[in-house]
Coordinates of N, CA and C in Angstrom, one line a residue:
X1 N 40.1 11.8 3.7 CA 40.9 12.6 4.6 C 40.9 12.1 6.1
X2 N 39.7 11.6 6.5 CA 39.6 11.1 7.9 C 40.4 9.9 8.1
X3 N 40.4 9.0 7.1 CA 41.2 7.7 7.3 C 42.7 8.0 7.2
X4 N 43.1 8.9 6.3 CA 44.5 9.2 6.1 C 45.1 9.8 7.4
X5 N 44.3 10.6 8.1 CA 44.8 11.2 9.4 C 44.3 10.5 10.6
X6 N 44.0 9.2 10.5 CA 43.6 8.4 11.7 C 44.7 7.7 12.3
X7 N 45.9 7.7 11.8 CA 47.0 6.9 12.3 C 47.2 5.6 11.7
X8 N 46.4 5.3 10.6 CA 46.5 4.1 9.9 C 47.7 4.0 9.0
X9 N 48.2 5.1 8.5 CA 49.3 5.1 7.6 C 50.6 5.5 8.2
X10 N 50.6 6.4 9.2 CA 51.8 6.8 9.8 C 51.5 7.1 11.3
X11 N 52.5 6.8 12.2 CA 52.2 7.0 13.6 C 52.2 8.5 14.0
X12 N 51.4 8.9 14.9 CA 51.3 10.3 15.3 C 52.5 10.8 16.0
X13 N 53.3 9.9 16.5 CA 54.6 10.4 17.2 C 55.5 11.1 16.2
X14 N 55.6 10.7 15.0 CA 56.5 11.3 14.0 C 55.9 12.4 13.2
X15 N 54.6 12.7 13.4 CA 53.9 13.8 12.6 C 54.3 15.1 13.2
X16 N 54.1 16.1 12.3 CA 54.2 17.5 12.7 C 53.2 17.9 13.8
X17 N 53.4 19.0 14.5 CA 52.5 19.4 15.6 C 51.1 19.6 15.1
X18 N 50.9 20.3 14.0 CA 49.5 20.6 13.6 C 48.8 19.4 13.1
X19 N 49.5 18.4 12.4 CA 48.9 17.2 12.0 C 48.6 16.3 13.2
X20 N 49.4 16.3 14.2 CA 49.1 15.6 15.4 C 47.8 16.1 16.1
X21 N 47.7 17.4 16.0 CA 46.5 18.0 16.6 C 45.2 17.6 15.8
X22 N 45.3 17.6 14.5 CA 44.2 17.2 13.7 C 43.9 15.7 13.9
X23 N 44.9 14.9 14.1 CA 44.7 13.5 14.4 C 44.0 13.3 15.7
X24 N 44.3 14.1 16.7 CA 43.8 14.0 18.0 C 42.2 14.3 18.0
X25 N 41.8 15.2 17.1 CA 40.4 15.5 17.0 C 39.6 14.7 16.0
X26 N 40.3 13.8 15.3 CA 39.7 13.0 14.3 C 39.0 11.8 15.0
X27 N 37.7 11.6 14.8 CA 37.1 10.5 15.4 C 37.5 9.1 15.0
X28 N 38.1 9.0 13.8 CA 38.6 7.7 13.3 C 39.9 7.3 14.0
X29 N 40.5 8.2 14.6 CA 41.8 7.9 15.3 C 41.4 7.0 16.5
X30 N 40.3 7.3 17.1 CA 39.9 6.5 18.3 C 39.5 5.1 17.9
X31 N 38.9 4.9 16.7 CA 38.6 3.6 16.2 C 39.9 2.8 15.8
X32 N 40.8 3.6 15.3 CA 42.1 2.9 14.9 C 42.8 2.5 16.2
X33 N 42.7 3.3 17.2 CA 43.3 2.9 18.5 C 42.7 1.6 19.1
X34 N 41.4 1.5 18.9 CA 40.8 0.2 19.4 C 41.3 -1.0 18.6
X35 N 41.4 -0.8 17.3 CA 41.9 -1.9 16.4 C 43.3 -2.3 16.7
X36 N 44.1 -1.3 16.9 CA 45.5 -1.5 17.2 C 45.7 -2.2 18.6
X37 N 44.9 -1.8 19.5 CA 45.0 -2.5 20.9 C 44.5 -3.9 20.8
X38 N 43.4 -4.2 20.0 CA 42.9 -5.5 19.9 C 43.8 -6.5 19.1
X39 N 44.3 -6.0 18.0 CA 45.0 -6.9 17.1 C 46.5 -7.0 17.5
X40 N 47.1 -5.9 17.9 CA 48.5 -5.8 18.1 C 49.0 -5.7 19.5
X41 N 48.0 -5.4 20.4 CA 48.3 -5.1 21.8 C 49.3 -4.0 21.9
X42 N 49.1 -3.0 21.1 CA 50.0 -1.9 21.0 C 49.6 -0.8 22.0
X43 N 50.6 -0.4 22.8 CA 50.4 0.7 23.7 C 51.3 1.8 23.3
X44 N 50.8 3.0 23.2 CA 51.6 4.2 22.9 C 51.1 5.3 23.7
X45 N 52.0 6.3 23.8 CA 51.6 7.5 24.6 C 50.5 8.3 23.9
X46 N 50.4 8.2 22.6 CA 49.3 8.9 21.9 C 48.0 8.3 21.9
X47 N 47.9 6.9 21.8 CA 46.6 6.3 21.7 C 45.9 6.4 23.0
X48 N 44.6 6.8 22.9 CA 43.7 7.1 24.1 C 43.4 5.8 24.8
X49 N 42.9 5.8 26.0 CA 42.5 4.6 26.7 C 41.3 3.9 26.1
X50 N 41.1 2.7 26.5 CA 39.9 1.9 26.0 C 38.6 2.6 26.1
X51 N 38.3 3.1 27.3 CA 37.0 3.7 27.6 C 36.7 4.9 26.7
X52 N 37.7 5.8 26.6 CA 37.6 7.0 25.7 C 37.4 6.6 24.3
X53 N 38.1 5.6 23.8 CA 38.0 5.1 22.4 C 36.6 4.6 22.2
X54 N 36.1 3.8 23.1 CA 34.8 3.2 22.9 C 33.7 4.3 22.9
X55 N 33.8 5.2 23.8 CA 32.8 6.3 23.9 C 32.8 7.1 22.7
X56 N 33.9 7.5 22.2 CA 34.0 8.3 21.0 C 33.5 7.6 19.8
X57 N 33.8 6.3 19.7 CA 33.4 5.5 18.6 C 31.8 5.3 18.6
X58 N 31.2 5.1 19.7 CA 29.8 4.9 19.8 C 29.1 6.2 19.5
X59 N 29.6 7.3 20.1 CA 28.9 8.6 19.8 C 29.1 9.0 18.4
X60 N 30.2 8.8 17.8 CA 30.4 9.2 16.4 C 29.5 8.3 15.5
X61 N 29.4 7.0 15.8 CA 28.6 6.1 15.0 C 27.1 6.5 15.1
X62 N 26.7 6.9 16.3 CA 25.3 7.3 16.5 C 25.0 8.6 15.8
X63 N 25.9 9.5 15.8 CA 25.7 10.8 15.1 C 25.7 10.6 13.6
X64 N 26.5 9.8 13.1 CA 26.5 9.5 11.6 C 25.2 8.8 11.2
X65 N 24.8 7.8 12.0 CA 23.6 7.1 11.8 C 22.4 8.1 11.8
X66 N 22.3 9.0 12.8 CA 21.3 10.0 12.8 C 21.2 10.9 11.6
X67 N 22.4 11.4 11.2 CA 22.4 12.3 10.1 C 22.1 11.6 8.8
X68 N 22.5 10.3 8.6 CA 22.1 9.6 7.4 C 20.6 9.3 7.4
X69 N 20.1 8.9 8.5 CA 18.7 8.6 8.6 C 17.8 9.9 8.3
X70 N 18.3 11.0 8.9 CA 17.6 12.3 8.7 C 17.7 12.7 7.2
X71 N 18.8 12.6 6.6 CA 19.0 13.1 5.2 C 18.3 12.2 4.2
X72 N 18.2 10.9 4.5 CA 17.5 9.9 3.6 C 16.0 10.1 3.8
X73 N 15.5 10.5 5.0 CA 14.1 10.6 5.2 C 13.5 11.9 4.7
X74 N 14.3 12.9 4.4 CA 13.7 14.1 3.9 C 13.2 13.9 2.5
X75 N 12.1 14.6 2.3 CA 11.5 14.6 0.9 C 12.0 15.8 0.1
X76 N 12.3 15.5 -1.1 CA 12.7 16.6 -2.0 C 11.5 17.3 -2.5
X77 N 11.6 18.6 -2.6 CA 10.5 19.4 -3.1 C 10.2 19.1 -4.6
X78 N 11.3 18.7 -5.3 CA 11.2 18.4 -6.8 C 10.4 17.2 -7.0
X79 N 10.4 16.2 -6.1 CA 9.7 14.9 -6.3 C 8.3 14.9 -5.8
X80 N 7.7 16.0 -5.5 CA 6.4 16.0 -4.9 C 5.3 16.2 -6.0
X81 N 5.6 15.8 -7.2 CA 4.7 15.9 -8.3 C 3.5 15.0 -8.2

């Protein structure tokens, strides 16, 4: 669902209002904006600026890394035999 609503399949300009709002809060949208700007030099009214895209991408990546490290480091009570 995150990738489908990131702007990779359809542009946000043609989407309905509520889908555009979900796309705006989707962190993968900002990563897609970076890729579009790098590969296609695409500028659109919807795509956020470089700085915002980089900050959201780094913060989201750090948060996902922290959660995955935390969940993998937990010990299961069933495996304490």
